[in-house]
Amino acid sequence: MKNIIKSTAVLMAMMLLAGCEAFLDTESYTDRNTSNFPSSETDAIQLVTGIYSTFKVPTSTPSQCYWMTANAASDDCYGGGGADDTDIQALDYLLNTDLNFYSEFWEVYYQGIARANIAIANLDKVENEDLRNQLLGEAYFLRSFFYFELAQFFGSIPVVATIPTNVEEAAKYPGQASHELVYGTIAAGLKKAAEIMPSKKWNECITGLRHATRWDAEALLARVYLFYTGFYSDKTGQTITELPLIDLETGELISEGVKKAEVITKLEDCINNSGHSLVADFRLLWPYTNIGTKACYDYAKDVVGSWLTDDKNPEAMFQFCVSHLGSSSDSNRINQYVGIRARNNYETNGFPFSQGYGWLTVNPHLYNNWYNEEPGDPRRDASIWNVEVEGNDTYTWGNENQVEETGLWQKKYQAYGFIAEDGTFWKEFGSLAEYGGPGDYDIGRKYSPQNLQMIRFADVLLMHSELTETADKMNLVRARVGLAPVAYSQENIRKERRHELAFEAVRWSDMRRYGKEYAKAALVAQKDGVIRNEGKAPELMKEWGRGWAQRYEDTWGFFPIPQLEIDLSAGSMTQNAGWTNPSDYSFTGLK
């Protein structure tokens, strides 16, 4: 039993017996069990709120984050970082440095699934019907979200929808499920959540602001539908037009799935009844328009208003929420990892960026093609910082051995600083009292207050256009940035999604669902972008290993299941294709 303690099934049992101590603010644990807990509405809210703590790992340990991987693997970004940041560079090439690299991601998400299962099994004790349905919907939504990210990342994964009732059940490692069962579980949870959660406006959620809502479930269902029907139609060579569904009571697949018409109806419910809307200025979504940075940053000075915080942003939907005033494990450290790499010259080397690790440098082909495809689109400059446009003569290349440096940095997720009244540079705008900071000193670069946005209302509008093959909602998104309306076409919706949602971890999924040949061509197009490694003369981006096209052919974009889990499964799981021969996938650095 000692060697199996890390397995997925045992984690389920551990959470059943000890999970409440880890995330609930309660006075006594010894007298509480599933027969009497939750015993109050407060208990029930805490039980479900505890599921959200799963997201502390992706935001505080960015290497264990689907968001980071999806951006690096896509054609929007190169790996970047320092010469020894081989893990992020490997992701860009669909290579790997360690088959157990993603063990924490796997383990933590299955812990989140276990917490959701516990909540689902015990929320019937809540007497208030609206509260019970809201909490139950949140638990189903979160479980589906965990499964969806795991499934996109690893492919065939175990499905655990119940709580082990004894040691024998817990000791049995669950095998990999078919993609039909995995996505049937995801879809059933989202469908259930969308049907039972109250129809409150986005800012009137009865369990609190930024808890998952009916509208989030409807939006995620559409995203799952588009990925599943697109990717698996291509992978299986069959035309798939509906999402599979399981019976939530038995866990077995049922004959009728979720059809496109139902997905469209749910999106229209979200559009018409959620209260979500597009914000007036695209730039208000991103923290460089906060009051401190904006006052010092020429590009943002003309913005009317300032960065929209949680309680004021009608476009923000589901997100990983952070607290920047506790420990760094509660903060969004992603912004630090993707921030511009510099030593101490923050004021000049890429103002208004704070110091970062230099991950996810922007692919110059994206920047150049954006202009060619949509010359008047202001979102390019709103999303990408160009040293030749916004930099100055003091910009230095190759800080701290930065590699794959393009002089292009994405602006949406960054640690932004500002010039204080005494002329000093503060590394974090969250230090300002207006954003909950102390106001009289700089809290530093590890404490970004920006939540990690996973679903945005603009995406809802674009998915509606894609599913209905109409241009109305797509043109609403274009009108927000002053672009003329266009007719609906596959080319136009794909282009619009890439521009509107750049660097939001959507492009990788889109590339894959558009088909293998599309994904391979997009990946290979990263070649020959002008880069600099460690400040040396410019050179052209090149392929590594078997090359992008062959690596996608080998893997279909799935990453390796942690070898530890495979070893512990006693033969019930096998490694993903493309990850069994080290000579095919191993990456040791840009040498």
Coordinates of C-alpha atoms in Angstrom, one line a residue:
M1 CA 0.0 0.0 0.0
K2 CA 2.9 2.3 0.6
N3 CA 3.8 2.4 -3.0
I4 CA 0.3 3.2 -4.1
I5 CA -0.3 6.2 -1.8
K6 CA 0.1 8.7 -4.6
S7 CA -2.4 7.1 -6.9
T8 CA -5.5 8.8 -8.2
A9 CA -7.9 6.4 -6.5
V10 CA -6.3 6.6 -3.1
L11 CA -6.3 10.4 -3.3
M12 CA -10.1 10.1 -3.6
A13 CA -10.2 8.2 -0.3
M14 CA -7.8 10.5 1.4
M15 CA -10.0 13.5 0.4
L16 CA -13.1 11.7 1.8
L17 CA -11.4 11.1 5.2
A18 CA -9.2 14.2 5.6
G19 CA -10.1 16.7 2.9
C20 CA -12.2 19.0 5.1
E21 CA -9.3 19.7 7.3
A22 CA -7.3 21.0 4.4
F23 CA -9.7 23.6 3.1
L24 CA -12.6 24.3 5.5
D25 CA -12.6 26.9 8.3
T26 CA -14.3 24.8 11.0
E27 CA -13.8 24.3 14.7
S28 CA -13.9 20.5 15.0
Y29 CA -13.3 17.7 12.5
T30 CA -13.4 14.7 14.7
D31 CA -17.2 14.7 15.1
R32 CA -17.9 15.5 11.4
N33 CA -18.6 12.9 8.7
T34 CA -20.7 12.5 5.6
S35 CA -23.8 11.7 7.7
N36 CA -23.9 15.1 9.4
F37 CA -21.9 17.4 7.2
P38 CA -22.7 19.9 5.9
S39 CA -25.1 20.8 8.8
S40 CA -25.6 24.4 7.9
E41 CA -25.7 26.7 4.9
T42 CA -22.4 28.1 6.0
D43 CA -20.9 24.6 6.0
A44 CA -22.3 23.9 2.5
I45 CA -20.8 27.1 1.1
Q46 CA -17.5 26.4 2.6
L47 CA -17.6 22.8 1.3
V48 CA -18.0 24.1 -2.3
T49 CA -15.7 27.1 -1.8
G50 CA -13.0 24.6 -0.9
I51 CA -13.1 23.1 -4.4
Y52 CA -11.9 26.4 -5.8
S53 CA -8.6 26.2 -3.8
T54 CA -7.5 23.7 -6.4
F55 CA -6.7 26.7 -8.6
K56 CA -4.0 28.0 -6.2
V57 CA -1.5 25.6 -7.8
P58 CA -1.9 26.7 -11.4
T59 CA -1.6 30.4 -10.5
S60 CA 1.3 30.0 -8.0
T61 CA 3.2 27.3 -9.9
P62 CA 2.8 28.3 -13.5
S63 CA 4.7 25.4 -14.9
Q64 CA 1.8 23.2 -13.6
C65 CA -0.8 25.2 -15.5
Y66 CA -2.8 24.3 -18.6
W67 CA -3.0 28.1 -19.4
M68 CA 0.8 28.3 -19.6
T69 CA 1.1 25.1 -21.6
A70 CA -1.6 26.0 -24.1
N71 CA 0.0 29.4 -24.8
A72 CA 3.5 27.9 -25.2
A73 CA 2.3 25.0 -27.4
S74 CA 0.3 27.3 -29.7
D75 CA 1.7 29.3 -32.6
D76 CA 1.1 32.6 -30.7
C77 CA 4.2 32.2 -28.5
Y78 CA 7.7 30.8 -28.4
G79 CA 8.9 29.3 -25.1
G80 CA 11.4 32.0 -24.1
G81 CA 12.8 32.3 -20.7
G82 CA 16.5 31.9 -19.7
A83 CA 18.9 29.5 -21.2
D84 CA 18.2 27.0 -18.5
D85 CA 14.4 27.3 -18.7
T86 CA 14.2 24.1 -20.7
D87 CA 10.8 23.1 -19.6
I88 CA 9.0 26.0 -21.2
Q89 CA 11.1 25.8 -24.3
A90 CA 10.4 22.1 -24.6
L91 CA 6.6 22.8 -24.5
D92 CA 6.9 25.0 -27.6
Y93 CA 8.5 22.2 -29.6
L94 CA 6.0 19.5 -28.2
L95 CA 9.0 17.9 -26.5
N96 CA 9.7 17.1 -22.8
T97 CA 12.4 17.1 -20.2
D98 CA 10.9 14.7 -17.7
L99 CA 7.9 12.3 -18.0
N100 CA 6.9 13.1 -14.5
F101 CA 7.0 16.9 -15.0
Y102 CA 3.2 17.2 -14.9
S103 CA 2.7 15.0 -11.8
E104 CA 1.5 18.0 -9.6
F105 CA -1.0 19.1 -12.2
W106 CA -2.4 15.6 -12.4
E107 CA -2.5 15.1 -8.7
V108 CA -4.0 18.5 -7.8
Y109 CA -6.7 18.3 -10.4
Y110 CA -7.8 14.9 -9.2
Q111 CA -7.9 16.3 -5.7
G112 CA -10.3 19.0 -7.0
I113 CA -12.4 16.3 -8.6
A114 CA -12.5 14.4 -5.3
R115 CA -13.6 17.5 -3.5
A116 CA -16.3 18.1 -6.1
N117 CA -17.5 14.5 -5.7
I118 CA -17.8 14.9 -2.0
A119 CA -19.8 18.0 -2.4
I120 CA -22.1 16.5 -5.0
A121 CA -22.8 13.5 -2.7
N122 CA -23.6 15.6 0.3
L123 CA -25.4 18.8 -0.8
D124 CA -28.8 17.2 -0.6
K125 CA -28.7 18.2 3.1
V126 CA -29.1 21.9 2.1
E127 CA -32.8 22.8 2.6
N128 CA -32.8 26.1 0.7
E129 CA -33.5 25.0 -2.9
D130 CA -31.9 27.9 -4.7
L131 CA -28.8 27.7 -2.6
R132 CA -28.7 23.9 -3.0
N133 CA -29.0 24.2 -6.8
Q134 CA -26.4 26.9 -7.0
L135 CA -23.9 25.0 -4.9
L136 CA -24.6 21.7 -6.7
G137 CA -24.2 23.5 -10.0
E138 CA -20.9 24.9 -9.0
A139 CA -19.6 21.5 -8.0
Y140 CA -20.7 19.9 -11.3
F141 CA -19.2 22.8 -13.2
L142 CA -15.9 22.7 -11.4
R143 CA -15.6 18.9 -11.8
S144 CA -16.3 19.2 -15.5
F145 CA -13.8 22.0 -15.8
F146 CA -11.1 19.9 -14.2
Y147 CA -11.9 17.0 -16.5
F148 CA -11.9 19.1 -19.6
E149 CA -8.4 20.6 -18.9
L150 CA -7.1 17.2 -18.1
A151 CA -8.7 15.6 -21.2
Q152 CA -7.3 18.3 -23.5
F153 CA -3.9 17.9 -21.9
F154 CA -3.6 14.1 -21.5
G155 CA -6.3 12.6 -23.7
S156 CA -7.7 9.3 -22.2
I157 CA -7.8 9.8 -18.5
P158 CA -9.5 8.0 -15.5
V159 CA -13.0 9.1 -14.7
V160 CA -13.9 9.0 -11.0
A161 CA -17.4 10.1 -10.4
T162 CA -18.0 8.6 -7.0
I163 CA -16.4 8.4 -3.6
P164 CA -14.6 5.2 -2.6
T165 CA -16.5 3.6 0.3
N166 CA -13.8 1.3 1.5
V167 CA -10.1 0.6 1.3
E168 CA -10.5 -2.1 -1.3
E169 CA -12.2 0.4 -3.7
A170 CA -9.6 3.0 -2.9
A171 CA -6.7 0.7 -3.6
K172 CA -7.9 -0.1 -7.1
Y173 CA -6.4 2.3 -9.6
P174 CA -9.1 3.4 -12.1
G175 CA -8.2 2.7 -15.7
Q176 CA -8.2 5.1 -18.6
A177 CA -11.7 5.9 -19.9
S178 CA -12.7 6.2 -23.5
H179 CA -12.9 9.7 -24.9
E180 CA -16.7 9.2 -25.2
L181 CA -17.0 8.5 -21.5
V182 CA -14.7 11.3 -20.5
Y183 CA -16.6 13.9 -22.5
G184 CA -19.9 12.3 -21.6
T185 CA -19.1 13.0 -18.0
I186 CA -17.9 16.6 -18.8
A187 CA -21.0 17.3 -20.8
A188 CA -23.5 15.8 -18.3
G189 CA -22.0 17.9 -15.5
L190 CA -22.2 21.1 -17.5
K191 CA -25.7 20.4 -18.7
K192 CA -26.9 19.7 -15.2
A193 CA -25.3 22.8 -13.9
A194 CA -26.8 25.0 -16.6
E195 CA -30.3 23.5 -15.9
I196 CA -30.4 23.8 -12.1
M197 CA -28.4 27.0 -11.3
P198 CA -30.5 30.1 -10.6
S199 CA -30.9 32.6 -13.4
K200 CA -29.3 35.5 -11.4
K201 CA -27.3 38.2 -13.2
W202 CA -23.6 37.7 -13.2
N203 CA -23.1 40.1 -10.3
E204 CA -26.0 38.7 -8.2
C205 CA -24.7 35.2 -7.6
I206 CA -26.1 34.0 -4.3
T207 CA -22.8 32.4 -3.2
G208 CA -20.7 35.4 -4.0
L209 CA -19.1 37.3 -6.8
R210 CA -17.0 35.2 -9.3
H211 CA -18.3 31.9 -8.1
A212 CA -19.2 29.8 -11.2
T213 CA -22.7 30.6 -12.6
R214 CA -25.3 29.2 -14.9
W215 CA -23.8 31.4 -17.6
D216 CA -20.3 30.0 -17.1
A217 CA -21.7 26.5 -17.5
E218 CA -23.5 27.4 -20.7
A219 CA -20.3 29.0 -22.2
L220 CA -18.1 26.1 -21.2
L221 CA -20.5 23.6 -22.7
A222 CA -20.2 25.4 -26.0
R223 CA -16.4 25.4 -25.8
V224 CA -16.4 21.6 -25.0
Y225 CA -18.9 21.0 -27.9
L226 CA -16.7 22.8 -30.4
F227 CA -13.5 21.1 -29.3
Y228 CA -15.0 17.6 -29.1
T229 CA -16.9 17.6 -32.4
G230 CA -14.0 19.3 -34.2
F231 CA -11.0 17.4 -32.8
Y232 CA -12.5 13.9 -32.6
S233 CA -14.2 14.2 -35.9
D234 CA -10.8 14.7 -37.4
K235 CA -9.0 12.1 -35.2
T236 CA -11.5 9.3 -35.7
G237 CA -12.3 10.1 -39.4
Q238 CA -16.0 10.3 -38.6
T239 CA -18.3 13.2 -38.6
I240 CA -19.4 13.8 -35.0
T241 CA -22.2 16.3 -34.5
E242 CA -23.1 15.8 -30.8
L243 CA -21.5 15.5 -27.4
P244 CA -21.9 12.2 -25.6
L245 CA -23.7 12.2 -22.3
I246 CA -23.7 9.9 -19.3
D247 CA -26.4 9.2 -16.8
L248 CA -25.2 11.0 -13.7
E249 CA -26.7 8.4 -11.5
T250 CA -25.2 5.3 -13.1
G251 CA -22.2 6.9 -14.8
E252 CA -23.0 5.0 -18.0
L253 CA -23.3 6.5 -21.5
I254 CA -26.8 7.1 -22.7
S255 CA -28.1 7.0 -26.3
E256 CA -28.8 10.7 -26.9
G257 CA -26.1 13.4 -26.5
V258 CA -26.0 17.2 -26.6
K259 CA -26.8 18.5 -30.1
K260 CA -25.7 21.8 -31.7
A261 CA -29.2 23.3 -31.4
E262 CA -29.2 22.8 -27.6
V263 CA -25.7 24.4 -27.3
I264 CA -26.9 27.4 -29.3
T265 CA -30.0 27.8 -27.1
K266 CA -27.9 27.8 -24.0
L267 CA -25.5 30.4 -25.5
E268 CA -28.6 32.6 -26.3
D269 CA -29.8 32.2 -22.8
C270 CA -26.4 33.5 -21.6
I271 CA -26.3 36.4 -24.1
N272 CA -29.9 37.5 -23.4
N273 CA -30.2 36.9 -19.6
S274 CA -26.8 36.9 -17.9
G275 CA -26.2 40.7 -17.8
H276 CA -22.8 40.1 -19.3
S277 CA -21.7 42.5 -22.0
L278 CA -18.7 43.8 -23.8
V279 CA -16.8 46.6 -22.1
A280 CA -16.6 49.9 -24.0
D281 CA -12.8 49.9 -24.6
F282 CA -10.9 46.6 -25.2
R283 CA -7.9 48.0 -23.2
L284 CA -10.0 48.3 -20.0
L285 CA -9.8 44.5 -19.8
W286 CA -6.0 44.6 -19.1
P287 CA -4.2 46.0 -16.1
Y288 CA -1.9 48.4 -18.0
T289 CA -4.9 50.8 -17.7
N290 CA -4.9 50.7 -13.9
I291 CA -4.7 54.2 -12.5
G292 CA -1.0 54.0 -11.5
T293 CA 0.4 52.6 -14.7
K294 CA -1.9 54.5 -17.0
A295 CA -0.8 57.8 -15.6
C296 CA 2.9 57.0 -16.6
Y297 CA 2.3 55.0 -19.8
D298 CA 1.9 57.0 -23.0
Y299 CA 0.0 54.2 -24.8
A300 CA -2.8 54.1 -22.2
K301 CA -3.2 57.7 -21.3
D302 CA -6.1 58.3 -23.7
V303 CA -8.2 55.5 -22.3
V304 CA -11.4 56.8 -20.7
G305 CA -11.7 55.2 -17.3
S306 CA -9.3 52.6 -15.8
W307 CA -8.8 48.9 -15.5
L308 CA -12.1 47.2 -14.6
T309 CA -11.8 45.2 -11.3
D310 CA -14.0 42.2 -10.6
D311 CA -17.0 43.9 -9.3
K312 CA -17.2 46.3 -12.3
N313 CA -16.3 44.1 -15.3
P314 CA -19.4 42.7 -17.1
E315 CA -17.3 40.9 -19.7
A316 CA -15.4 38.7 -17.2
M317 CA -16.8 35.3 -16.7
F318 CA -15.2 32.3 -15.1
Q319 CA -11.7 32.9 -13.8
F320 CA -9.1 31.8 -11.3
C321 CA -9.3 34.4 -8.5
V322 CA -6.2 35.4 -6.6
S323 CA -5.3 37.4 -3.5
H324 CA -2.2 39.4 -3.9
L325 CA -1.8 40.4 -0.2
G326 CA -1.3 37.0 1.3
S327 CA 1.5 34.6 0.5
S328 CA 2.9 34.3 -3.0
S329 CA 1.0 31.0 -3.3
D330 CA -2.3 33.0 -3.2
S331 CA -1.2 35.4 -5.9
N332 CA -1.1 35.2 -9.7
R333 CA 2.6 34.4 -10.3
I334 CA 1.9 33.7 -14.0
N335 CA 2.4 37.5 -14.6
Q336 CA 5.9 37.2 -13.1
Y337 CA 6.8 34.2 -15.2
V338 CA 5.7 35.8 -18.5
G339 CA 7.0 39.3 -17.6
I340 CA 9.9 40.9 -19.5
R341 CA 13.3 39.5 -18.3
A342 CA 15.4 42.3 -16.8
R343 CA 17.8 42.9 -14.0
N344 CA 17.4 46.3 -12.3
N345 CA 16.6 48.7 -15.1
Y346 CA 12.8 48.3 -14.9
E347 CA 12.2 52.0 -15.6
T348 CA 13.8 51.9 -19.0
N349 CA 14.0 48.3 -20.1
G350 CA 10.4 47.8 -21.2
F351 CA 8.5 50.3 -19.1
P352 CA 5.8 49.8 -17.7
F353 CA 6.7 46.1 -17.3
S354 CA 8.0 44.9 -14.0
Q355 CA 10.7 42.2 -13.7
G356 CA 9.8 38.7 -14.9
Y357 CA 11.3 35.5 -16.2
G358 CA 10.7 36.1 -19.9
W359 CA 8.5 33.2 -20.7
L360 CA 6.1 33.2 -23.8
T361 CA 7.9 35.6 -26.1
V362 CA 5.5 36.6 -29.0
N363 CA 5.9 34.9 -32.3
P364 CA 6.8 37.7 -34.8
H365 CA 4.8 36.0 -37.5
L366 CA 1.6 36.6 -35.5
Y367 CA 2.5 40.3 -35.1
N368 CA 3.3 40.8 -38.8
N369 CA 0.4 38.7 -40.2
W370 CA -2.0 40.5 -37.9
Y371 CA -1.3 43.7 -39.7
N372 CA -1.6 42.0 -43.1
E373 CA -4.9 40.4 -42.2
E374 CA -6.5 43.4 -40.5
P375 CA -4.4 46.6 -41.0
G376 CA -6.7 48.8 -38.9
D377 CA -7.1 46.4 -35.9
P378 CA -6.2 48.3 -32.7
R379 CA -6.1 45.0 -30.7
R380 CA -2.6 44.2 -32.0
D381 CA -1.1 47.1 -30.2
A382 CA -3.4 46.7 -27.3
S383 CA -2.2 43.1 -27.0
I384 CA 1.5 43.2 -28.0
W385 CA 4.4 45.5 -26.9
N386 CA 6.9 46.0 -29.6
V387 CA 10.4 47.3 -28.6
E388 CA 10.7 49.1 -31.9
V389 CA 7.4 51.0 -31.3
E390 CA 7.2 51.4 -27.5
G391 CA 10.8 50.8 -26.5
N392 CA 13.7 53.2 -26.4
D393 CA 17.5 53.3 -26.8
T394 CA 18.1 51.9 -23.4
Y395 CA 16.4 48.5 -24.1
T396 CA 19.0 45.8 -23.7
W397 CA 18.7 42.4 -25.3
G398 CA 19.6 39.1 -23.6
N399 CA 19.0 40.1 -20.0
E400 CA 19.8 37.2 -17.7
N401 CA 20.5 35.0 -20.7
Q402 CA 17.0 35.5 -22.2
V403 CA 16.5 33.2 -25.2
E404 CA 14.1 33.2 -28.1
E405 CA 13.7 36.9 -27.6
T406 CA 11.7 38.7 -30.3
G407 CA 11.3 42.2 -28.9
L408 CA 7.6 41.4 -28.7
W409 CA 5.9 40.8 -25.4
Q410 CA 2.2 40.1 -24.8
K411 CA 0.4 42.8 -22.7
K412 CA -2.6 41.0 -21.4
Y413 CA -0.9 39.2 -18.5
Q414 CA 2.0 41.1 -17.1
A415 CA 3.3 42.4 -13.8
Y416 CA 2.8 46.1 -14.3
G417 CA 4.6 48.8 -12.3
F418 CA 4.4 52.6 -12.2
I419 CA 6.4 55.7 -11.2
A420 CA 5.5 56.8 -7.7
E421 CA 5.2 60.5 -6.7
D422 CA 8.8 60.5 -5.4
G423 CA 10.1 59.3 -8.8
T424 CA 10.8 55.7 -7.7
F425 CA 9.6 52.7 -9.8
W426 CA 7.2 50.4 -7.9
K427 CA 7.2 46.9 -9.3
E428 CA 3.5 46.1 -8.6
F429 CA 0.5 48.4 -9.2
G430 CA -1.4 46.2 -6.7
S431 CA 0.6 48.1 -4.1
L432 CA -1.8 51.0 -4.6
A433 CA -4.5 51.4 -1.9
E434 CA -7.1 51.6 -4.7
Y435 CA -6.4 48.0 -5.5
G436 CA -6.3 46.8 -1.9
G437 CA -2.5 47.3 -1.4
P438 CA -0.8 49.2 1.5
G439 CA -0.5 52.4 -0.5
D440 CA 2.8 53.4 1.1
Y441 CA 5.2 50.8 0.0
D442 CA 5.8 48.4 -2.9
I443 CA 4.7 44.8 -2.3
G444 CA 6.9 43.5 -5.1
R445 CA 6.6 41.5 -8.3
K446 CA 5.3 38.2 -6.9
Y447 CA 2.0 39.6 -5.9
S448 CA -0.1 40.4 -9.0
P449 CA -3.8 41.1 -8.3
Q450 CA -4.9 40.1 -11.8
N451 CA -7.2 37.1 -11.9
L452 CA -6.6 34.5 -14.6
Q453 CA -9.5 34.9 -17.1
M454 CA -10.6 31.5 -18.4
I455 CA -13.9 32.5 -20.2
R456 CA -14.7 36.0 -21.5
F457 CA -18.1 37.2 -22.9
A458 CA -16.5 38.1 -26.2
D459 CA -15.8 34.3 -26.7
V460 CA -19.5 33.6 -26.0
L461 CA -20.4 35.9 -28.9
L462 CA -17.8 34.4 -31.2
M463 CA -18.9 30.8 -30.4
H464 CA -22.5 31.8 -31.2
S465 CA -21.5 33.1 -34.6
E466 CA -19.5 30.0 -35.3
L467 CA -22.2 27.6 -34.3
T468 CA -25.0 29.5 -36.1
E469 CA -22.8 30.5 -39.1
T470 CA -24.0 34.0 -38.8
A471 CA -22.0 37.2 -38.5
D472 CA -24.1 39.3 -36.1
K473 CA -22.3 38.5 -32.8
M474 CA -18.9 38.4 -34.4
N475 CA -19.5 41.9 -35.7
L476 CA -20.5 43.1 -32.3
V477 CA -17.0 42.1 -31.2
R478 CA -15.5 43.9 -34.2
A479 CA -17.5 47.0 -33.6
R480 CA -16.2 47.3 -30.1
V481 CA -12.7 48.0 -31.6
G482 CA -14.0 50.1 -34.5
L483 CA -13.7 47.5 -37.2
A484 CA -16.2 47.3 -40.1
P485 CA -18.7 44.4 -40.2
V486 CA -17.7 41.4 -42.3
A487 CA -19.7 38.4 -43.7
Y488 CA -19.6 35.1 -41.9
S489 CA -17.0 32.7 -43.2
Q490 CA -14.9 30.0 -41.7
E491 CA -11.8 32.1 -42.5
N492 CA -13.2 35.2 -40.9
I493 CA -14.4 33.6 -37.6
R494 CA -11.0 31.8 -37.2
K495 CA -9.2 35.1 -37.8
E496 CA -11.4 37.0 -35.4
R497 CA -11.0 34.4 -32.6
R498 CA -7.2 34.5 -33.0
H499 CA -7.1 38.3 -32.8
E500 CA -9.7 38.9 -30.0
L501 CA -8.5 36.0 -27.8
A502 CA -4.7 36.1 -28.4
F503 CA -2.7 34.9 -25.3
E504 CA -5.8 33.7 -23.5
A505 CA -5.0 30.0 -23.8
V506 CA -7.8 29.5 -26.5
R507 CA -5.7 29.3 -29.6
W508 CA -4.1 25.9 -28.9
S509 CA -7.5 24.3 -28.5
D510 CA -8.8 26.1 -31.7
M511 CA -5.8 24.9 -33.7
R512 CA -6.4 21.3 -32.7
R513 CA -10.1 21.3 -33.4
Y514 CA -9.6 22.9 -36.8
G515 CA -7.9 19.6 -37.8
K516 CA -4.5 18.0 -37.8
E517 CA -3.3 19.5 -41.0
Y518 CA -4.3 23.0 -39.9
A519 CA -2.5 22.5 -36.6
K520 CA 0.7 21.1 -38.2
A521 CA 0.8 24.0 -40.7
A522 CA 0.3 26.6 -38.0
L523 CA 3.1 25.1 -35.9
V524 CA 5.5 24.9 -38.7
A525 CA 4.8 28.5 -39.5
Q526 CA 6.7 29.4 -36.3
K527 CA 9.9 28.7 -38.2
D528 CA 12.2 31.5 -39.3
G529 CA 10.9 34.1 -36.9
V530 CA 13.7 36.5 -36.0
I531 CA 15.0 35.8 -32.5
R532 CA 18.0 36.5 -30.3
N533 CA 19.5 34.1 -27.9
E534 CA 21.4 35.5 -24.9
G535 CA 21.7 38.9 -26.5
K536 CA 23.7 37.6 -29.5
A537 CA 23.1 38.6 -33.1
P538 CA 19.7 38.0 -34.6
E539 CA 19.0 34.5 -36.0
L540 CA 16.0 32.5 -37.3
M541 CA 13.8 30.3 -35.1
K542 CA 14.4 26.7 -36.0
E543 CA 12.8 23.3 -35.3
W544 CA 14.1 20.8 -32.8
G545 CA 13.9 17.1 -32.5
R546 CA 11.6 15.5 -35.1
G547 CA 10.1 18.9 -35.9
W548 CA 6.7 20.4 -35.2
A549 CA 4.7 18.6 -37.9
Q550 CA 6.1 15.2 -37.0
R551 CA 5.7 15.8 -33.2
Y552 CA 2.0 16.7 -33.7
E553 CA 1.6 13.7 -36.0
D554 CA 3.1 11.5 -33.2
T555 CA 1.1 13.0 -30.3
W556 CA -2.0 14.7 -31.7
G557 CA -1.1 17.5 -29.2
F558 CA -1.4 15.4 -26.1
F559 CA 1.3 15.5 -23.4
P560 CA 2.7 12.6 -21.4
I561 CA 0.7 11.1 -18.6
P562 CA 3.0 11.2 -15.5
Q563 CA 5.1 8.0 -15.6
L564 CA 4.6 7.7 -11.9
E565 CA 0.9 7.3 -12.4
I566 CA 1.4 4.7 -15.1
D567 CA 3.8 2.7 -12.9
L568 CA 1.3 2.8 -10.0
S569 CA -1.6 1.7 -12.1
A570 CA -0.4 -1.9 -12.4
G571 CA -1.1 -2.0 -16.1
S572 CA -4.5 -0.2 -16.2
M573 CA -3.0 2.8 -17.9
T574 CA -0.6 3.2 -20.9
Q575 CA 1.5 6.1 -22.0
N576 CA 0.3 8.4 -24.7
A577 CA 1.5 8.0 -28.2
G578 CA 4.7 9.8 -29.0
W579 CA 6.1 9.6 -25.5
T580 CA 7.6 6.2 -25.2
N581 CA 10.9 6.6 -27.1
P582 CA 13.1 9.1 -25.4
S583 CA 15.0 9.8 -28.6
D584 CA 11.8 11.2 -30.1
Y585 CA 10.8 13.6 -27.4
S586 CA 13.7 14.4 -25.1
F587 CA 14.8 18.0 -24.9
T588 CA 18.0 19.2 -23.2
G589 CA 18.1 22.8 -24.2
L590 CA 18.9 25.3 -27.0
K591 CA 22.4 24.0 -27.6

